[in-house]
Coordinates of C-alpha atoms in Angstrom, one line a residue:
Chain G
M1 CA 0.0 0.2 -0.1
K2 CA 3.1 2.4 0.7
E3 CA 4.6 1.5 -2.6
K4 CA 1.4 2.8 -4.5
L5 CA 0.9 5.7 -2.2
I6 CA 4.5 6.9 -2.9
R7 CA 3.9 6.3 -6.8
I8 CA 0.6 8.4 -6.6
L9 CA 2.4 11.2 -4.6
T10 CA 5.1 11.2 -7.0
E11 CA 3.1 11.7 -10.0
V12 CA 1.3 14.4 -8.6
C13 CA 4.3 16.1 -7.4
P14 CA 7.5 14.7 -9.2
G15 CA 10.8 16.0 -7.6
V16 CA 9.9 15.7 -4.0
D17 CA 11.4 12.7 -2.0
F18 CA 8.1 11.5 -0.5
A19 CA 9.9 8.4 1.1
A20 CA 12.2 10.4 3.0
E21 CA 10.5 13.8 3.7
T22 CA 8.9 14.1 7.2
A23 CA 8.1 17.8 6.9
L24 CA 6.3 18.4 3.7
I25 CA 3.7 21.0 5.2
D26 CA 6.1 22.5 7.9
D27 CA 8.9 23.1 5.6
G28 CA 6.8 24.3 2.9
I29 CA 7.4 21.9 0.3
L30 CA 3.7 21.0 -0.5
E31 CA 1.5 24.1 -0.9
S32 CA -2.3 24.3 -1.0
L33 CA -2.8 23.4 -4.7
D34 CA -0.6 20.1 -4.0
I35 CA -2.9 19.0 -0.9
V36 CA -5.9 19.4 -3.0
A37 CA -4.5 17.5 -5.9
I38 CA -2.9 14.7 -3.2
V39 CA -6.3 14.5 -1.6
T40 CA -8.3 13.9 -4.8
E41 CA -6.2 11.5 -5.9
L42 CA -6.0 9.7 -2.4
R43 CA -9.8 9.6 -2.5
E44 CA -10.1 8.0 -5.5
A45 CA -7.2 5.5 -5.6
F46 CA -8.2 4.4 -1.6
D47 CA -11.6 4.9 -1.7
A48 CA -10.6 7.1 1.5
D49 CA -13.2 9.7 3.0
I50 CA -10.7 12.2 3.4
G51 CA -12.5 15.8 4.3
V52 CA -11.4 19.5 5.0
D53 CA -11.5 18.5 8.5
D54 CA -8.5 16.1 7.9
L55 CA -6.4 19.1 6.4
L56 CA -3.8 19.3 9.1
P57 CA 0.0 19.7 8.9
E58 CA 0.4 16.2 11.2
N59 CA -1.5 14.4 8.6
F60 CA 0.5 15.3 5.5
N61 CA 3.8 16.0 6.8
S62 CA 5.0 12.7 5.6
A63 CA 3.9 9.7 3.4
D64 CA 3.6 7.6 6.7
A65 CA 1.0 10.0 8.1
M66 CA -0.6 10.1 5.1
L67 CA -1.0 6.5 5.1
A68 CA -2.1 6.3 8.5
L69 CA -4.9 9.1 7.4
I70 CA -6.0 6.8 4.8
E71 CA -6.4 3.8 7.0
R72 CA -8.5 5.7 9.4
R73 CA -10.6 7.1 6.5
Q74 CA -11.0 3.8 4.6
G75 CA -14.5 2.1 4.8
Chain K
M1 CA -7.9 55.7 17.0
S2 CA -4.9 55.4 14.6
L3 CA -1.7 53.6 15.6
T4 CA 0.1 56.9 14.9
S5 CA -1.7 59.1 17.0
P6 CA -0.5 60.1 20.4
G7 CA -3.6 58.8 22.0
F8 CA -2.7 55.2 21.1
L9 CA 0.9 55.7 22.3
I10 CA -0.6 56.7 25.7
L11 CA -3.1 54.0 25.8
L12 CA -0.3 51.6 24.9
A13 CA 2.1 52.8 27.5
A14 CA -0.7 53.0 30.0
A15 CA -1.9 49.4 29.3
A16 CA 1.5 48.2 29.6
A17 CA 2.5 49.5 32.9
V18 CA -1.0 48.7 34.6
Y19 CA -0.5 45.1 32.9
Y20 CA 2.7 44.4 34.3
L21 CA 1.6 45.9 37.8
A22 CA -1.6 44.1 37.9
P23 CA -1.8 40.5 39.4
K24 CA -1.1 37.6 36.8
K25 CA -4.4 36.3 36.9
L26 CA -6.1 39.7 36.2
R27 CA -3.6 40.7 33.6
W28 CA -6.1 39.6 30.6
I29 CA -8.7 41.8 32.1
V30 CA -6.4 45.0 31.2
L31 CA -6.0 43.8 27.7
L32 CA -9.5 43.7 27.3
A33 CA -10.1 46.8 29.1
A34 CA -7.5 48.5 27.0
G35 CA -9.2 47.1 23.8
L36 CA -12.6 48.3 24.6
A37 CA -11.2 51.8 25.4
F38 CA -9.3 51.9 22.2
Y39 CA -12.5 51.0 20.2
C40 CA -14.7 53.5 22.2
V41 CA -12.5 56.3 21.7
G42 CA -11.8 55.4 17.9
G43 CA -15.1 54.2 17.0
G44 CA -17.7 55.4 19.5
L45 CA -20.8 53.2 19.3
A46 CA -19.4 51.2 16.7
V47 CA -18.0 49.0 19.6
L48 CA -21.6 47.7 19.4
Y49 CA -20.7 45.9 16.3
V50 CA -17.8 44.2 18.0
L51 CA -19.7 43.0 20.9
F52 CA -22.5 41.5 18.7
T53 CA -19.9 39.6 16.7
A54 CA -18.2 38.5 20.0
L55 CA -21.6 37.2 21.3
V56 CA -22.6 35.4 18.0
V57 CA -19.4 33.6 17.9
Y58 CA -19.5 32.9 21.7
V59 CA -23.1 31.2 21.2
C60 CA -22.1 29.4 18.1
G61 CA -18.9 28.3 19.7
L62 CA -20.4 26.8 22.8
A63 CA -23.3 25.1 20.7
L64 CA -20.5 23.6 18.4
G65 CA -18.6 22.5 21.4
R66 CA -21.8 20.6 23.0
L67 CA -22.2 19.0 19.4
N68 CA -18.7 18.0 19.3
E69 CA -18.8 16.4 22.8
K70 CA -21.8 14.4 21.9
R71 CA -20.2 13.2 18.9
R72 CA -17.3 12.1 21.0
A73 CA -19.4 10.2 23.6
D74 CA -21.7 8.5 21.3
G75 CA -20.5 8.7 17.8
D76 CA -23.4 10.9 16.9
R77 CA -22.2 13.0 14.1
R78 CA -24.9 15.5 14.0
L79 CA -23.5 16.9 10.8
A80 CA -26.3 19.1 10.1
A81 CA -26.9 20.6 13.3
R82 CA -23.1 21.5 13.4
R83 CA -23.1 22.8 9.7
W84 CA -26.2 25.1 10.8
C85 CA -24.1 26.5 13.8
V86 CA -21.4 27.4 11.4
A87 CA -23.9 28.8 8.5
A88 CA -25.6 31.1 11.4
A89 CA -22.3 32.7 12.7
C90 CA -21.3 33.2 8.9
L91 CA -24.7 34.4 7.7
L92 CA -24.9 36.9 11.1
N93 CA -21.5 38.3 10.7
F94 CA -20.9 38.4 6.9
G95 CA -24.4 39.6 6.6
L96 CA -23.6 42.6 8.9
L97 CA -20.4 43.2 7.2
F98 CA -22.2 43.0 3.7
F99 CA -24.8 45.5 4.8
L100 CA -22.2 47.8 6.1
K101 CA -19.6 47.4 3.3
Y102 CA -21.5 46.6 0.3
W103 CA -25.4 47.4 0.4
N104 CA -25.1 50.9 -0.5
F105 CA -23.1 49.7 -3.7
T106 CA -25.6 46.9 -4.5
A107 CA -28.6 49.4 -4.2
Q108 CA -27.0 51.6 -6.9
L109 CA -26.7 48.4 -9.1
L110 CA -30.3 47.6 -8.3
S111 CA -31.5 51.3 -8.8
P112 CA -32.0 51.1 -12.6
L113 CA -33.8 47.5 -12.3
L114 CA -36.3 49.2 -9.6
G115 CA -37.3 52.2 -11.7
G116 CA -34.7 54.7 -10.1
R117 CA -35.5 53.8 -6.5
D118 CA -32.6 54.2 -4.2
L119 CA -32.5 51.7 -1.4
G120 CA -29.1 52.8 -0.1
V121 CA -28.8 53.7 3.7
S122 CA -26.9 57.1 4.6
G123 CA -25.0 57.5 7.7
L124 CA -24.1 53.9 8.4
L125 CA -21.6 53.6 11.4
M126 CA -18.7 51.9 9.8
P127 CA -16.6 50.0 12.2
L128 CA -12.7 50.3 12.5
G129 CA -11.3 47.1 10.7
V130 CA -14.6 45.3 10.6
S131 CA -13.5 42.7 8.1
F132 CA -10.3 41.8 10.1
F133 CA -12.5 41.2 13.5
M134 CA -15.1 39.2 11.6
F135 CA -12.9 37.1 9.5
Q136 CA -10.7 36.4 13.0
S137 CA -14.1 35.5 14.6
V138 CA -15.6 33.5 11.9
G139 CA -12.3 31.5 11.9
Y140 CA -12.7 30.5 15.4
V141 CA -16.1 29.1 14.9
V142 CA -15.0 27.0 12.1
D143 CA -11.8 25.9 14.0
V144 CA -14.5 24.9 16.9
Y145 CA -16.7 23.1 14.1
R146 CA -13.3 21.3 12.9
D147 CA -12.6 20.2 16.6
K148 CA -9.4 22.0 16.5
V149 CA -9.7 24.3 19.5
A150 CA -12.0 24.0 22.4
P151 CA -14.9 26.4 22.6
E152 CA -14.2 29.3 25.0
R153 CA -16.5 29.3 27.9
N154 CA -15.9 32.7 29.5
P155 CA -17.7 35.4 27.2
L156 CA -15.1 37.9 28.3
K157 CA -11.9 35.9 27.2
L158 CA -13.6 35.5 23.9
L159 CA -14.2 39.2 23.6
L160 CA -10.8 40.0 24.4
F161 CA -9.8 37.3 21.3
V162 CA -12.0 39.6 19.3
S163 CA -11.0 42.7 20.3
F164 CA -7.2 42.6 21.2
F165 CA -6.4 46.2 20.5
P166 CA -3.1 46.3 18.5
Q167 CA -4.5 44.2 15.7
M168 CA -8.1 45.4 15.6
V169 CA -7.8 47.9 13.1
Q170 CA -5.6 46.0 10.3
G171 CA -4.9 42.6 11.3
P172 CA -3.1 40.4 11.4
I173 CA -5.8 38.0 11.3
S174 CA -5.1 35.8 14.1
R175 CA -6.1 32.1 14.8
F176 CA -7.7 31.3 18.0
G177 CA -5.7 28.5 18.9
E178 CA -2.4 30.8 18.5
L179 CA -3.7 33.7 20.1
A180 CA -5.8 33.0 22.8
P181 CA -3.6 31.0 24.8
Q182 CA -0.9 33.9 24.6
L183 CA -3.7 36.4 25.7
L184 CA -4.7 34.6 28.7
A185 CA -0.9 33.4 29.8
E186 CA 0.4 34.5 33.1
R187 CA 4.0 35.7 32.1
R188 CA 6.5 37.5 34.0
F189 CA 8.0 40.8 32.6
D190 CA 10.6 40.3 30.2
A191 CA 12.9 43.4 29.2
D192 CA 13.7 41.5 25.8
H193 CA 9.8 41.5 24.8
V194 CA 9.9 45.1 25.3
K195 CA 13.2 45.7 23.5
Y196 CA 11.9 43.8 20.6
G197 CA 8.5 45.4 20.7
L198 CA 9.9 48.6 20.6
Q199 CA 12.4 47.8 17.9
Q200 CA 9.6 46.5 15.6
M201 CA 7.3 49.4 16.4
M202 CA 10.3 51.9 15.5
W203 CA 10.7 49.9 12.4
G204 CA 6.9 50.3 11.3
Y205 CA 6.8 53.9 12.1
M206 CA 9.8 54.6 10.1
K207 CA 8.1 53.2 7.2
K208 CA 4.8 54.7 7.7
L209 CA 5.6 58.3 8.8
I210 CA 8.7 58.5 6.7
I211 CA 8.3 56.8 3.6
A212 CA 4.6 56.1 3.2
D213 CA 3.3 59.4 4.4
R214 CA 5.7 61.4 2.2
A215 CA 4.9 59.0 -0.8
A216 CA 1.3 59.7 -0.3
V217 CA 1.9 63.5 -1.2
L218 CA 3.0 62.6 -4.7
V219 CA 0.5 59.7 -5.3
N220 CA -2.3 62.3 -4.3
T221 CA -1.2 64.9 -6.5
V222 CA -0.9 62.6 -9.6
M223 CA -4.2 60.5 -8.8
G224 CA -6.1 63.6 -7.9
D225 CA -5.8 64.8 -11.6
P226 CA -4.4 62.0 -13.7
W227 CA -5.6 63.7 -16.9
S228 CA -3.2 66.4 -16.5
H229 CA -0.4 64.4 -16.8
G230 CA 1.3 62.2 -19.2
G231 CA 1.7 58.2 -18.8
A232 CA 4.9 58.4 -17.7
V233 CA 4.1 60.8 -14.5
Q234 CA 1.1 58.6 -14.0
A235 CA 3.1 55.6 -13.8
L236 CA 5.5 57.4 -11.3
G237 CA 2.2 57.9 -9.0
V238 CA 1.4 54.4 -9.2
L239 CA 5.1 53.3 -8.5
F240 CA 4.8 55.6 -5.7
Y241 CA 1.7 54.3 -4.6
C242 CA 3.2 50.6 -4.6
V243 CA 5.8 52.1 -1.9
Q244 CA 3.3 54.0 -0.3
L245 CA 1.0 50.7 0.0
Y246 CA 3.9 48.6 1.2
C247 CA 5.4 50.9 3.6
D248 CA 1.6 51.8 4.9
F249 CA 0.2 48.5 5.3
S250 CA 3.7 46.5 6.5
G251 CA 4.6 49.4 8.8
G252 CA 1.2 49.3 10.4
I253 CA 1.5 45.7 10.9
D254 CA 5.1 46.1 12.4
I255 CA 3.5 48.4 14.9
A256 CA 0.7 46.0 15.8
V257 CA 3.1 43.2 16.3
G258 CA 5.7 45.5 18.2
A259 CA 2.7 46.5 20.4
A260 CA 1.8 43.1 21.3
R261 CA 5.2 42.0 21.9
L262 CA 5.6 44.7 24.5
F263 CA 2.9 42.3 26.4
G264 CA 4.8 39.0 25.3
I265 CA 2.4 38.3 22.6
E266 CA 3.7 37.0 19.4
L267 CA 1.2 37.8 16.2
A268 CA 1.4 35.8 13.3
A269 CA 3.7 37.4 10.4
N270 CA 1.7 39.1 7.6
F271 CA 4.3 40.0 5.2
K272 CA 7.7 38.0 3.9
R273 CA 9.2 40.3 1.8
P274 CA 6.9 40.6 -1.2
L275 CA 9.4 42.3 -3.2
F276 CA 11.3 39.1 -3.9
S277 CA 8.2 37.1 -5.2
V278 CA 9.0 34.8 -8.1
S279 CA 5.3 34.8 -9.2
L280 CA 1.9 36.5 -8.7
A281 CA 1.1 33.2 -6.5
D282 CA 4.2 33.5 -4.4
F283 CA 3.4 37.2 -4.0
W284 CA 0.2 36.3 -2.4
R285 CA 1.9 33.8 -0.2
R286 CA 4.1 36.9 1.0
W287 CA 1.7 39.9 1.1
H288 CA -0.9 39.8 3.6
I289 CA -0.2 36.3 4.7
T290 CA -2.9 36.0 7.4
L291 CA -5.8 36.8 4.8
G292 CA -4.3 34.4 2.4
A293 CA -4.1 31.7 4.9
W294 CA -7.7 32.5 6.1
M295 CA -8.7 32.2 2.8
R296 CA -7.0 28.9 2.1
D297 CA -8.3 27.3 5.2
Y298 CA -11.8 28.5 5.2
V299 CA -12.5 29.2 1.6
F300 CA -10.2 27.3 -0.9
Y301 CA -10.0 24.1 0.9
P302 CA -13.7 23.6 1.3
I303 CA -14.7 24.6 -1.9
S304 CA -12.0 22.5 -3.6
L305 CA -12.7 19.3 -1.6
S306 CA -16.9 19.9 -1.9
K307 CA -18.9 17.2 -3.5
P308 CA -19.7 19.7 -6.5
F309 CA -16.1 20.2 -7.2
A310 CA -15.3 16.6 -7.2
R311 CA -17.9 15.8 -9.7
L312 CA -16.5 18.6 -11.6
G313 CA -13.3 17.2 -11.6
K314 CA -14.5 13.7 -12.6
A315 CA -15.8 15.3 -15.5
A316 CA -13.2 17.3 -16.5
R317 CA -10.9 14.4 -16.3
R318 CA -13.1 12.5 -18.9
R319 CA -13.2 15.6 -21.0
F320 CA -9.4 16.7 -20.7
P321 CA -7.5 13.4 -20.1
G322 CA -3.8 14.2 -18.5
K323 CA -2.8 17.4 -16.4
L324 CA -5.3 19.8 -17.7
G325 CA -8.3 17.8 -16.5
K326 CA -6.8 17.4 -13.1
V327 CA -6.2 21.1 -12.7
I328 CA -9.5 22.6 -13.8
P329 CA -11.3 22.3 -10.3
T330 CA -8.6 23.6 -8.4
S331 CA -8.0 26.5 -11.1
L332 CA -11.8 27.4 -10.8
A333 CA -11.4 27.4 -7.0
T334 CA -8.3 29.3 -7.0
F335 CA -10.3 32.0 -9.2
I336 CA -13.2 32.2 -6.8
V337 CA -10.8 32.9 -3.9
Y338 CA -9.0 35.8 -5.6
L339 CA -12.3 37.1 -6.8
I340 CA -13.3 37.4 -3.2
I341 CA -9.8 38.5 -2.1
G342 CA -10.5 41.5 -4.6
V343 CA -14.0 42.0 -3.4
W344 CA -13.2 42.0 0.4
H345 CA -11.1 45.1 -0.2
G346 CA -14.4 47.1 -0.9
A347 CA -17.6 47.6 -2.9
N348 CA -16.2 49.0 -6.0
F349 CA -15.7 47.7 -9.6
R350 CA -12.0 48.6 -9.4
Y351 CA -11.7 46.0 -6.4
I352 CA -13.9 43.3 -8.4
A353 CA -11.6 44.0 -11.6
F354 CA -8.4 43.8 -9.1
G355 CA -9.9 40.2 -8.1
F356 CA -10.2 39.3 -11.5
W357 CA -7.0 40.3 -12.5
N358 CA -5.2 38.4 -9.9
G359 CA -7.5 35.2 -10.2
A360 CA -7.0 35.2 -13.9
I361 CA -3.2 35.6 -14.1
I362 CA -2.7 32.9 -11.1
T363 CA -5.4 30.7 -12.8
L364 CA -3.7 30.8 -16.4
S365 CA -0.5 30.0 -14.8
I366 CA -1.9 26.9 -13.2
L367 CA -3.5 25.9 -16.3
L368 CA -0.2 26.7 -18.4
A369 CA 2.3 25.4 -15.9
P370 CA 2.9 22.1 -17.8
A371 CA 3.5 24.1 -21.2
F372 CA 5.8 26.5 -19.1
E373 CA 7.9 23.5 -17.8
S374 CA 8.0 21.9 -21.1
W375 CA 9.4 25.3 -22.6
K376 CA 11.7 25.7 -19.8
S377 CA 13.3 22.3 -20.3
R378 CA 13.8 22.4 -24.0
L379 CA 15.4 26.0 -23.7
G380 CA 17.6 24.4 -20.8
V381 CA 16.4 27.3 -18.3
R382 CA 17.5 26.5 -15.0
E383 CA 16.7 28.1 -11.5
T384 CA 19.6 30.1 -11.3
G385 CA 20.0 33.9 -10.2
P386 CA 19.5 35.4 -13.6
W387 CA 16.5 33.5 -14.0
R388 CA 15.1 34.2 -10.5
A389 CA 15.8 37.7 -11.1
F390 CA 13.7 37.7 -14.5
R391 CA 10.7 36.1 -12.6
M392 CA 11.0 38.6 -9.7
A393 CA 10.8 41.6 -12.4
H394 CA 8.0 40.1 -14.4
T395 CA 6.0 39.5 -10.8
A396 CA 6.7 43.4 -10.0
V397 CA 5.6 44.4 -13.2
I398 CA 2.1 42.4 -12.9
V399 CA 1.7 43.7 -9.4
F400 CA 2.8 47.2 -10.6
F401 CA -0.2 46.9 -13.4
G402 CA -2.7 45.8 -10.7
R403 CA -1.9 48.8 -8.6
Y404 CA -3.4 50.9 -11.4
I405 CA -6.6 49.4 -11.1
T406 CA -7.0 49.8 -7.0
R407 CA -5.3 53.5 -7.2
A408 CA -7.0 55.2 -10.4
P409 CA -9.9 57.3 -9.6
R410 CA -12.3 54.7 -11.5
L411 CA -11.7 51.5 -13.5
L412 CA -12.2 53.0 -16.8
T413 CA -9.5 55.6 -15.9
A414 CA -7.2 52.9 -14.8
L415 CA -7.4 51.4 -18.3
W416 CA -6.9 54.6 -19.9
M417 CA -4.0 55.2 -17.6
V418 CA -2.3 52.1 -18.9
K419 CA -3.0 53.0 -22.7
E420 CA -1.4 56.4 -21.8
L421 CA 1.8 55.2 -20.6
F422 CA 2.2 53.3 -24.1
V423 CA 0.6 55.9 -26.4
H424 CA 1.3 59.0 -24.8
P425 CA 4.3 58.5 -21.8
R426 CA 5.5 62.3 -22.4
F427 CA 9.0 61.6 -20.5
Q428 CA 9.9 64.9 -20.5
E429 CA 7.1 65.6 -17.9
L430 CA 9.4 63.5 -15.5
G431 CA 12.2 66.6 -15.4
A432 CA 9.2 68.3 -13.2
V433 CA 9.1 65.6 -10.9
G434 CA 9.7 68.4 -8.2
E435 CA 6.3 70.1 -8.9
L436 CA 4.2 66.9 -7.8
G437 CA 4.1 68.0 -4.2
L438 CA 7.3 66.9 -3.1
G439 CA 10.4 68.8 -2.9
A440 CA 13.9 67.4 -3.8
G441 CA 14.6 66.9 -0.1
D442 CA 11.7 64.9 0.4
L443 CA 12.1 63.0 -2.7
L444 CA 15.6 62.2 -1.6
I445 CA 14.3 60.8 1.8
V446 CA 11.8 58.6 0.2
A447 CA 14.5 57.2 -2.2
A448 CA 17.0 56.8 0.8
G449 CA 14.3 55.2 3.0
V450 CA 13.4 52.7 0.1
L451 CA 16.9 51.8 -0.3
I452 CA 17.4 51.0 3.6
L453 CA 14.2 49.0 3.0
V454 CA 15.4 47.1 0.3
L455 CA 18.7 46.6 1.7
V456 CA 17.2 45.0 5.1
E457 CA 14.8 42.8 3.3
L458 CA 17.7 41.7 1.0
F459 CA 19.7 40.7 4.3
E460 CA 16.6 39.1 5.7
E461 CA 15.9 37.0 2.4
K462 CA 19.5 35.8 2.5
R463 CA 20.1 35.5 6.1
G464 CA 17.1 35.5 8.0
D465 CA 15.4 38.0 10.5
I466 CA 17.4 40.9 11.2
R467 CA 16.2 40.8 14.8
L468 CA 18.2 37.5 15.3
W469 CA 21.2 39.4 13.8
L470 CA 20.8 42.2 16.3
E471 CA 20.2 40.1 19.2
K472 CA 23.9 38.8 18.9
R473 CA 25.2 42.4 19.1
P474 CA 26.1 44.1 22.0
P475 CA 23.5 45.8 24.1
L476 CA 24.3 49.5 23.2
I477 CA 23.8 48.5 19.4
Q478 CA 20.4 46.7 20.3
W479 CA 19.0 49.8 22.0
L480 CA 20.4 52.1 19.3
A481 CA 18.3 50.1 17.0
I482 CA 15.4 51.8 18.7
A483 CA 16.9 55.3 19.5
L484 CA 18.2 55.9 15.8
P485 CA 14.7 55.0 14.2
L486 CA 12.9 57.4 17.0
L487 CA 15.6 60.1 16.1
A488 CA 14.7 59.8 12.4
I489 CA 11.0 59.6 13.0
L490 CA 10.9 62.6 15.2
C491 CA 13.2 64.7 12.8
L492 CA 11.9 63.3 9.2
G493 CA 8.5 61.8 10.3
I494 CA 7.0 64.5 12.7
L495 CA 8.9 67.6 12.7
R496 CA 9.8 67.9 9.3
G497 CA 5.8 68.5 8.6
S498 CA 6.0 69.2 5.1
H499 CA 3.7 66.4 4.0
I500 CA 0.3 65.5 5.4
S501 CA 0.2 62.6 7.7
S502 CA -2.4 60.3 6.3
D503 CA -4.6 57.5 7.9
F504 CA -3.6 53.7 7.2
I505 CA -5.1 52.5 3.9
Y506 CA -6.0 49.1 5.0
K507 CA -7.8 50.8 8.0
Q508 CA -10.9 51.3 5.6
F509 CA -11.1 47.6 4.6

């Protein structure tokens, strides 16, 4: 699942090392447009009900955090 | 009450003295009393609007808190009830804001449809900084709705959040989760806070009183009668307006941030050296940051991730496979946000056009980004210094032309002025620049002020906050960073009164 996530993230934001970065929001690597694009893709690819309330830095700072969010919002 | 008035300084000094003399538990009450005094003196009965806003968000916040607790206890989502609370807060606040700021403009537009009947209301009491405290307050309700913060149960403490006086007139727009704990903290006196606060206030007063108020004289001369000047002088007027606006707004923010720092309170940053922006979107991330962040969190995200936009996204992907289909919904949401930012500035076609100008350029840049990237790679362009300088220059030009729209007396005049720049520039008129209200000495002071400002911002862009650099210098130098600007303000800003001190531009918003 993580590999699929990294693949999707890299497609949306090429050039970002999603496997290693742990402060994607705090360091300003991802911007609002990236976040919306990522959420749109994750909703579709993982059937995850991610909403505006989930748009917190701690949920998007790393691929692991996004993975945890997806798991919480699936089903 | 203006942040440059003696009344504000007296209130600030008195509030700071009483704040640190009062028992720690009661200090927040000193801030509340100072805020209400500030607003009563400056706006009279308009303080009632502040109380109304505070009451609305207090009640909505409490109701949301109860619904959130219930949801946590038994999993009851009660989404509709929670949404109604947010809707009520938005309707009451933005309804009042619409009535105060936009009703007369709307009535004017409706008049021809109503057979010339004027529904306008005269003599409306316009509260100071109405958009700022209402946006901040609605943000609090949404944050409670999203369960990011717990609702404030003490109405007076919430009123303090709504009415914290240094930031009331023109921001920055704070978040409850960041500001409220600081307002209520029981802290000891710290001389460093006072020193940093005074340093930042002096920097702000220098920008406002020495540069902005001088530049305003030339701007008012040119824009008061643009028809008497050629395109080049009009462009000079717009250029001075860019200087005036930045020094006025960021200077006011520096004063507000510095004043808050006297109480040990750190307000959110509102500017990050916009001169160094490499795109219009980057400019809006560096200019009026707290408004941009507010729009992002409370308008852009909810629109972009709404069900209608999700459906639009799916349809766009089917119709336009590839990158274009993916960015269409976000581009539309971006356009809407910038249109709102334009209208936020005031009820006027110029501001609608200003929103359209920014929204259209940023939306186009999103849609065309893949093409730009492809051209860049084909031409072998790299993100080096010259390319960055080119991007900064082209952003400055876009911002510059946007300022024509907001400062010209009318929208059509703005378009005519841009045409004049290219068709009838009359460059020879620039030789008589000394006849535009500012003498050679004042022009030199503006130029020197801008040069110092650019150098300081260049330093900060490369090496970070200059205050951190100052901190490592001997105490004498640190205090000189307060005394020298104060001397400059006294000599060039107050005593050399060849210019008219003007009110803050953003105060009207």
